[in-house]
Short mmCIF file of C-alpha atoms in Angstrom, two decimals:
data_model
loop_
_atom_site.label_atom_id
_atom_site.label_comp_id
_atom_site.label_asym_id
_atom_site.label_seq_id
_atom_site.Cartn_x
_atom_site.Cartn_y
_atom_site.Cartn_z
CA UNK A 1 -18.37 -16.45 -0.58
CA UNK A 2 -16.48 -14.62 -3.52
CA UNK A 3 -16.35 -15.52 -6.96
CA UNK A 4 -15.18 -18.71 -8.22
CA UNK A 5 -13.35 -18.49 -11.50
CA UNK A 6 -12.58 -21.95 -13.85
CA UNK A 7 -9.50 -20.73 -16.32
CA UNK A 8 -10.12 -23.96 -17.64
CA UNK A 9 -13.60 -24.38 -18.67
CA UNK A 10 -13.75 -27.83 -20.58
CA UNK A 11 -14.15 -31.48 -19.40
CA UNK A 12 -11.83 -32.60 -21.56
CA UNK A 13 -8.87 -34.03 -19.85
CA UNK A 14 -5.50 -35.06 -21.08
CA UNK A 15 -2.93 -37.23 -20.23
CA UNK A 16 0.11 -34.30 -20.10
CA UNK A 17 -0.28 -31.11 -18.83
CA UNK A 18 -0.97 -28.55 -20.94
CA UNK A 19 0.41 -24.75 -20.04
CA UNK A 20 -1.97 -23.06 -18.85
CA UNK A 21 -3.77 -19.77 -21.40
CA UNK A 22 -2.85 -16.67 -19.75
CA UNK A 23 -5.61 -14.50 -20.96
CA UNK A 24 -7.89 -14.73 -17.82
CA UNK A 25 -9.97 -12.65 -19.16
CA UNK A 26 -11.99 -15.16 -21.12
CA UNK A 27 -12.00 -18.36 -19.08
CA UNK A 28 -9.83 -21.14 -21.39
CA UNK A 29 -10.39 -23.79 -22.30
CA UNK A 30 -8.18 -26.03 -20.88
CA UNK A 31 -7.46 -28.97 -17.81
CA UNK A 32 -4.28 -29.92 -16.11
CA UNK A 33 -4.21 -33.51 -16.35
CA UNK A 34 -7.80 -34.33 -14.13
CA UNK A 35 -7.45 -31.53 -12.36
CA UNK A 36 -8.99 -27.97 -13.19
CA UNK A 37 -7.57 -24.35 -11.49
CA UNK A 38 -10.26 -21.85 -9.94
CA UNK A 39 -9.88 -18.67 -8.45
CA UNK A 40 -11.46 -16.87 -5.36
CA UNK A 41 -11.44 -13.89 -3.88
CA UNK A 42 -13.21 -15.57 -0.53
CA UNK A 43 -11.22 -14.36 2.54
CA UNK A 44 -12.17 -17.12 4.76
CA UNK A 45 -8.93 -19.34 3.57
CA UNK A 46 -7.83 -21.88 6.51
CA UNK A 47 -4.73 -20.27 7.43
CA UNK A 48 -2.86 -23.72 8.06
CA UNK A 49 -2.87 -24.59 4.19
CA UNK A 50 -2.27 -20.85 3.80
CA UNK A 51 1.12 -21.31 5.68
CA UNK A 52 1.93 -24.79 4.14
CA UNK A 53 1.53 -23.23 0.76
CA UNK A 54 4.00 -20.36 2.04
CA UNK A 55 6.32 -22.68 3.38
CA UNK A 56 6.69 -24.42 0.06
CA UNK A 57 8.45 -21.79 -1.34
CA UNK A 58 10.12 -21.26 1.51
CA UNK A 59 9.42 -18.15 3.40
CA UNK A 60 9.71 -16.87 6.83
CA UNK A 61 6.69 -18.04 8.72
CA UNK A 62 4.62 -15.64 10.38
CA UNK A 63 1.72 -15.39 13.15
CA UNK A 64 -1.06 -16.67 12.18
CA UNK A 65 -3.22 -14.00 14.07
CA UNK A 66 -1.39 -11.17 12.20
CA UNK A 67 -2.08 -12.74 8.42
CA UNK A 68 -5.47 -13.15 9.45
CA UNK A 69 -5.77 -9.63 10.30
CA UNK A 70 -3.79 -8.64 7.38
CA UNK A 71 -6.30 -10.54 5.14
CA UNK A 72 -9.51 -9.16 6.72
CA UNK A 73 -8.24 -5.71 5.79
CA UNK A 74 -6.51 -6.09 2.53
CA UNK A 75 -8.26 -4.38 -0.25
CA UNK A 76 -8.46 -7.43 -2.66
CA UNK A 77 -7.39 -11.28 -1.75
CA UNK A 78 -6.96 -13.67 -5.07
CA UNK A 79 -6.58 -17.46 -4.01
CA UNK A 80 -5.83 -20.13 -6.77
CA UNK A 81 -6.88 -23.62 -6.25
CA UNK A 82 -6.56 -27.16 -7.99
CA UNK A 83 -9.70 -29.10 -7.98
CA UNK A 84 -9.51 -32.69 -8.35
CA UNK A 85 -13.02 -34.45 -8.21
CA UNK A 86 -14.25 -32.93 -4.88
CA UNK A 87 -10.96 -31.93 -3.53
CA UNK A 88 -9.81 -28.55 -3.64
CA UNK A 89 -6.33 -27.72 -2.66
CA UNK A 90 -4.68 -23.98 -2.17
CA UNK A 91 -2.15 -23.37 -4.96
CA UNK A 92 -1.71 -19.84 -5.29
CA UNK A 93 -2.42 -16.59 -3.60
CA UNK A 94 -1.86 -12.66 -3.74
CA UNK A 95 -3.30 -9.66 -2.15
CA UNK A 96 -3.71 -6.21 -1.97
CA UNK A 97 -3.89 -3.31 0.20
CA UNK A 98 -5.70 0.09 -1.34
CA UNK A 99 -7.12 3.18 -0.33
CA UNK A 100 -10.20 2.29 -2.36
CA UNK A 101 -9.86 5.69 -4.81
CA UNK A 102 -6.21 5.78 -6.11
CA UNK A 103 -3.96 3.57 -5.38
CA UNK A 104 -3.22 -0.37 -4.40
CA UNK A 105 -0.36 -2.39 -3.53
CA UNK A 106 -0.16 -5.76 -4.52
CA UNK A 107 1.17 -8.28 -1.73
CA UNK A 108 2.25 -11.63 -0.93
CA UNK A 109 2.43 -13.34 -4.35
CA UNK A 110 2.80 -16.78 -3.76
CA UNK A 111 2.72 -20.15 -6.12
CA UNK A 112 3.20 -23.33 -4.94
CA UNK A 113 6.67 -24.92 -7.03
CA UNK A 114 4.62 -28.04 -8.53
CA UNK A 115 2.24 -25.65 -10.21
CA UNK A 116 5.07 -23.28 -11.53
CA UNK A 117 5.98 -22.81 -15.28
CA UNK A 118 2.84 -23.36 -16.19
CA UNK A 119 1.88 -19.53 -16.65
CA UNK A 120 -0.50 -19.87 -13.22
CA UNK A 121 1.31 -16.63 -11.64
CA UNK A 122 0.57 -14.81 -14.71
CA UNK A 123 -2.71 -15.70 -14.44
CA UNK A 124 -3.23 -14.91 -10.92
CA UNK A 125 -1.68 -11.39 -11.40
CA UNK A 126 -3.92 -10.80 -14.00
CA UNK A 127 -6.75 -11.96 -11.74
CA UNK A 128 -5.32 -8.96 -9.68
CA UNK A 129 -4.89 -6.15 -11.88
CA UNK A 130 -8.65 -7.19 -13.53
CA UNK A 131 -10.46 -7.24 -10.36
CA UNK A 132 -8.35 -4.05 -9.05
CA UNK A 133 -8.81 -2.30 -12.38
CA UNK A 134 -12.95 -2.93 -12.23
CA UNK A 135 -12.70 -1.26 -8.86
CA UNK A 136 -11.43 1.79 -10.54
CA UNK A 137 -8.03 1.85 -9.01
CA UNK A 138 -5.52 3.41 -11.53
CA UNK A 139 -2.27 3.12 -10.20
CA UNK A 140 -1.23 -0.47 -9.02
CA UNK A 141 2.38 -0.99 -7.45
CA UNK A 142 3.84 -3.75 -5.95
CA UNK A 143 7.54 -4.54 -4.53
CA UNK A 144 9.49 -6.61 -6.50
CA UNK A 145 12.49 -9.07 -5.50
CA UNK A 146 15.24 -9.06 -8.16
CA UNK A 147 14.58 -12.50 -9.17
CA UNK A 148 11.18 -11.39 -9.91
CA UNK A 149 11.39 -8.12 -11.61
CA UNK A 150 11.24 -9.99 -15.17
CA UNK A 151 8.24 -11.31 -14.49
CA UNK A 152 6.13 -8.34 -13.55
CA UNK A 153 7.96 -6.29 -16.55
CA UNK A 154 6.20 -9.02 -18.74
CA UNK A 155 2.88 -8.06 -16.99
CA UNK A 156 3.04 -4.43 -17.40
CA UNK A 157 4.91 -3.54 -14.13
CA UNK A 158 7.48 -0.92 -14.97
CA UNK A 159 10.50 -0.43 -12.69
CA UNK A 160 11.30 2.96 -11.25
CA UNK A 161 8.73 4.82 -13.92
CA UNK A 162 10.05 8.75 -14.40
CA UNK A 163 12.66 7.88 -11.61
CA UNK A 164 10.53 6.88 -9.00
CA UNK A 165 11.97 4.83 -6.24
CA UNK A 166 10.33 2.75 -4.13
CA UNK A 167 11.84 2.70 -1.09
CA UNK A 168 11.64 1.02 3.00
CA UNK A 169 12.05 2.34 6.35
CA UNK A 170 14.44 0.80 8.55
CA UNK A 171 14.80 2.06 12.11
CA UNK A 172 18.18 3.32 13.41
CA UNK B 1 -11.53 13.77 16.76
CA UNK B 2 -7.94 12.29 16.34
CA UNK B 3 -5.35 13.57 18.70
CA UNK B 4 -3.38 16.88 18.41
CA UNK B 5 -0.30 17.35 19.41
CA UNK B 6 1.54 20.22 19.61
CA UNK B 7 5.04 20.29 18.33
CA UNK B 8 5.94 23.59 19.97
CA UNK B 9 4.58 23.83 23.43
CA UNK B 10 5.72 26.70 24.70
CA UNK B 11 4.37 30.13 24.89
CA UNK B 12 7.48 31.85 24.19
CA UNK B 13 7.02 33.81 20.76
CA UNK B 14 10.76 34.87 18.80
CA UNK B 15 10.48 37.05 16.12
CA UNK B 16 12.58 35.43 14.26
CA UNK B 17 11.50 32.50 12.49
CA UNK B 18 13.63 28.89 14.43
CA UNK B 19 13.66 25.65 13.01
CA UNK B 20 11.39 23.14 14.30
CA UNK B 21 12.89 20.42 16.46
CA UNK B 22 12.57 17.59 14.66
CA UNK B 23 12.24 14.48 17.26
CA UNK B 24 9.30 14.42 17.79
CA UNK B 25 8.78 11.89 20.66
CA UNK B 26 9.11 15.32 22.23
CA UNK B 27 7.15 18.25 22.02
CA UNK B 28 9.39 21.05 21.31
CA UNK B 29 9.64 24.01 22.73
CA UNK B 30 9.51 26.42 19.88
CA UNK B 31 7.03 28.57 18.09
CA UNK B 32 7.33 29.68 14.78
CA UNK B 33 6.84 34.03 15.56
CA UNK B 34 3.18 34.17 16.60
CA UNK B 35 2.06 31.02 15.43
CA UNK B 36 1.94 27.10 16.62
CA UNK B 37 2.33 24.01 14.33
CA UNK B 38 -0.16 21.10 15.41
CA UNK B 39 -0.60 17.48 14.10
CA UNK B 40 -3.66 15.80 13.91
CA UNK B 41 -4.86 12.51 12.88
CA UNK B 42 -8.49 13.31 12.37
CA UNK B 43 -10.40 12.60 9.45
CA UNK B 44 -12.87 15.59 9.43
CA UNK B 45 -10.65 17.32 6.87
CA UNK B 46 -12.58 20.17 4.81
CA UNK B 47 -11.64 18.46 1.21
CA UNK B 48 -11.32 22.29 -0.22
CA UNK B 49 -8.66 23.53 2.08
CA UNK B 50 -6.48 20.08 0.85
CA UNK B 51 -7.07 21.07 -2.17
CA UNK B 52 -6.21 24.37 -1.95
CA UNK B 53 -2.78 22.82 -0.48
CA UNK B 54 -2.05 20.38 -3.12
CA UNK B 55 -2.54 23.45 -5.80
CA UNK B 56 0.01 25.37 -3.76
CA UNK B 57 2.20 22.81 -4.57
CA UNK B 58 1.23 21.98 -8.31
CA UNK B 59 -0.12 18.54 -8.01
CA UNK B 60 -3.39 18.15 -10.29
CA UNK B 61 -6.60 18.10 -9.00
CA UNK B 62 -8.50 15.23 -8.00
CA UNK B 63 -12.54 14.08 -7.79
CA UNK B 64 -12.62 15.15 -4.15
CA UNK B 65 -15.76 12.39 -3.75
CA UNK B 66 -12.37 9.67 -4.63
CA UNK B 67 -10.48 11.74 -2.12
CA UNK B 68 -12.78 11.99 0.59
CA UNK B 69 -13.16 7.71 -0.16
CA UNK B 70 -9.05 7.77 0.31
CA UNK B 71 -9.28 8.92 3.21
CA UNK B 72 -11.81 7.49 4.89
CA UNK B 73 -10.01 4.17 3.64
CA UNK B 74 -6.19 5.16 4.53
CA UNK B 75 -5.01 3.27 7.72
CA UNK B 76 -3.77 6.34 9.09
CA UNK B 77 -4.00 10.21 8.22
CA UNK B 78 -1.81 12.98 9.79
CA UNK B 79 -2.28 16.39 8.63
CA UNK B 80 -0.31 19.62 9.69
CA UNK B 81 -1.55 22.64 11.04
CA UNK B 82 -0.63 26.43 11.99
CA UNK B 83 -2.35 27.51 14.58
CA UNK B 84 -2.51 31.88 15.12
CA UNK B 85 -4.91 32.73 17.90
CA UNK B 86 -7.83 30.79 17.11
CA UNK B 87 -7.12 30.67 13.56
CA UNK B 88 -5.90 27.26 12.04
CA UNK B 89 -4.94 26.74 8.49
CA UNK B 90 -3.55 22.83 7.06
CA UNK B 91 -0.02 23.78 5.71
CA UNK B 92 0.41 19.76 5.99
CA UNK B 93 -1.16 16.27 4.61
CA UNK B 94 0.19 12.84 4.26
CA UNK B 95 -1.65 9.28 4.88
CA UNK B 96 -0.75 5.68 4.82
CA UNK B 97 -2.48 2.53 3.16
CA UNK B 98 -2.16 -0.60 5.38
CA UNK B 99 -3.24 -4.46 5.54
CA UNK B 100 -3.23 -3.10 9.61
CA UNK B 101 -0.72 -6.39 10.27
CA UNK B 102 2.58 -6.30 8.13
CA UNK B 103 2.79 -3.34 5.77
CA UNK B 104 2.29 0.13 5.65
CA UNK B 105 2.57 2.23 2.13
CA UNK B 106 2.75 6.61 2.64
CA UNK B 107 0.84 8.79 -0.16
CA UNK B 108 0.54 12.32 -0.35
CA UNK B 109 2.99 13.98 1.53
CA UNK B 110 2.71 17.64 1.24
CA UNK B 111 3.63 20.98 2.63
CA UNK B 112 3.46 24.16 1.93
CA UNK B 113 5.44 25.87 -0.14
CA UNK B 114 5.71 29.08 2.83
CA UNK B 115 6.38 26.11 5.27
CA UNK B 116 9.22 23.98 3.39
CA UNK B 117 12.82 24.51 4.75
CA UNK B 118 11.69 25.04 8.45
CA UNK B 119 11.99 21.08 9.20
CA UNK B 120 8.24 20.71 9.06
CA UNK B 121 8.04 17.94 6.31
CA UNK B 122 10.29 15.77 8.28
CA UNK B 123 8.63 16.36 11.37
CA UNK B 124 5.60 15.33 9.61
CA UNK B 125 6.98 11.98 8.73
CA UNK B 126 8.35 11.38 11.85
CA UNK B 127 4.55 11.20 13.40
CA UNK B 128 3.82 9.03 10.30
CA UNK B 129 6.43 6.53 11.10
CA UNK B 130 5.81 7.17 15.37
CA UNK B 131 2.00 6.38 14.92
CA UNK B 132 2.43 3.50 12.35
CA UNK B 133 5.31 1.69 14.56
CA UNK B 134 3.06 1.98 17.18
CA UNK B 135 0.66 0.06 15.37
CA UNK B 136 3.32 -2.95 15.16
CA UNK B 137 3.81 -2.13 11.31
CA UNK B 138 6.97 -3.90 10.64
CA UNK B 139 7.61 -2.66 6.81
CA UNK B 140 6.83 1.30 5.59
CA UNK B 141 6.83 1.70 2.46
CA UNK B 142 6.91 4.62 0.14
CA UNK B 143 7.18 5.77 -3.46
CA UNK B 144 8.94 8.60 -4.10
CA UNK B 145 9.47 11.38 -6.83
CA UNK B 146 13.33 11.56 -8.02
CA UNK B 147 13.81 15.40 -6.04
CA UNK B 148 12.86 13.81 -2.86
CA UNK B 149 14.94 10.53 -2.37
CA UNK B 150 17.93 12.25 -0.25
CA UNK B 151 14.69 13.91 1.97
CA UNK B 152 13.36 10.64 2.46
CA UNK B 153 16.65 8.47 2.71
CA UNK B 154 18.07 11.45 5.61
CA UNK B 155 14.38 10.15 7.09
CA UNK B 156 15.45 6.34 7.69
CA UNK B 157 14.29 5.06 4.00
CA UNK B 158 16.50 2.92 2.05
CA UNK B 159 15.96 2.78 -2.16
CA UNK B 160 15.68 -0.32 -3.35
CA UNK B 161 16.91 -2.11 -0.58
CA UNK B 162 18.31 -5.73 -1.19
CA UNK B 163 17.59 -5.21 -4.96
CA UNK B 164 13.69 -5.14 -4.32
CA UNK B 165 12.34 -2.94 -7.27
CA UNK B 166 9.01 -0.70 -6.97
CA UNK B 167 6.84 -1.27 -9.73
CA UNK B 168 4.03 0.41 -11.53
CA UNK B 169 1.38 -1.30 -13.90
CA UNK B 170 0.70 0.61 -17.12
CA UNK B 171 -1.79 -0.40 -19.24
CA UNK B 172 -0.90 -1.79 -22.28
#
């Protein structure tokens, strides 16, 4: 089992969601309506609700067998989950692939639409760069699509920093 | 022991200095005067000799204890080598991150400085990108420096394709 994180640390609840505080690194005090958001890094997700959640924001789909490989040797694996009484359900997830020493590569950021707008992908990312920053990894990259680049920028991700390009290999 | 493969297989020595052939899904038949150029993807790497490379080429130095973890952790390694009668010296380094599934991200690609302009970087690359599509690694990525887009773009690699933006996380 990995870690299990509450952002929102009180009982209290209320009646309309409240967004959620985005400085993960002290756990907030706040609830979603009755339901409270925890993070994991436990890799042993079931890949079904893995590929639901994926679905719901419409990408490709892909084999199973390969993102459970992939998973098993990413570097770092965040999940984000609602808990509502005893049931837990898979909101968010990210992951990242590192050599361990310099470098990681943040992958797969993923949040399901009901729980968007409510500052829960800032607060996984920062789950990320926290977790991958304790491990002593100093440069963290990730891909970004356009609609996304915002986002990161407000996170600390700089685009093309001193003219470097990221860049993709397509065969001829 | 990884494999090595020799990009110049025949015997024949020229005086004068030809450029590598640069597909290599077939070893060439061409030495470089008295030597041979070898690839290898072994990890046994003496740490000094890479980092006697990497000075040739002005990069700054490194802990080589969070080098040595790099590489042990990098998906794949492929170093270069120059082969003179029994003598071999690296004049050749680069490695690739992986989740082993989907994506593959290349670090450290070197040579050295007597061995640029002979072909020998691309040939490099093109056993990085041989070796990793024959993993099934659907997406190589890279990062690269502002002098050595047009190398990598004549290499297959498209900038920012479809918009998507690499990123860097700075500290705040």
């Amino acid at each position: 089992m990995g870690f299990w994180k509450s952002l929102f640390s009180t009982t209290d609840t209320t009646t309309s969601p409240k967004p959620a505080e985005l400085n993960s690194s002290t756990a907030s005090a706040v609830t979603i309506g009755n339901s409270r958001i925890f993070f994991s890094t436990d890799r042993e997700i079931d890949l079904y609700e893995l590929e639901e959640l994926c679905d719901a924001v419409g990408w490709s789909r892909r084999p199973l067998r390969k993102v459970k490989k992939a998973i098993q040797h990413s570097f770092l694996v965040v999940s984000m989950w609602e808990q509502r009484g005893t049931q837990r359900r898979l909101v968010g997830f990210s992951r990242a692939t590192s050599d361990h020493a310099f470098n990681a590569t943040i992958w797969d950021v993923v949040v399901h639409p009901d729980f968007q707008g409510k500052g829960l992908g800032k607060a996984l990312m920062r789950q990320m760069i926290k977790r991958l920053r304790s491990e002593d990894i100093s440069n963290i990259t990730l891909f970004a699509d356009p609609h996304v680049i915002d986002f990161y920028r407000g996170l600390g991700f700089m685009p093309d920093p001193e003219g470097i390009k990221g860049m993709f290999w397509y065969p001829d």
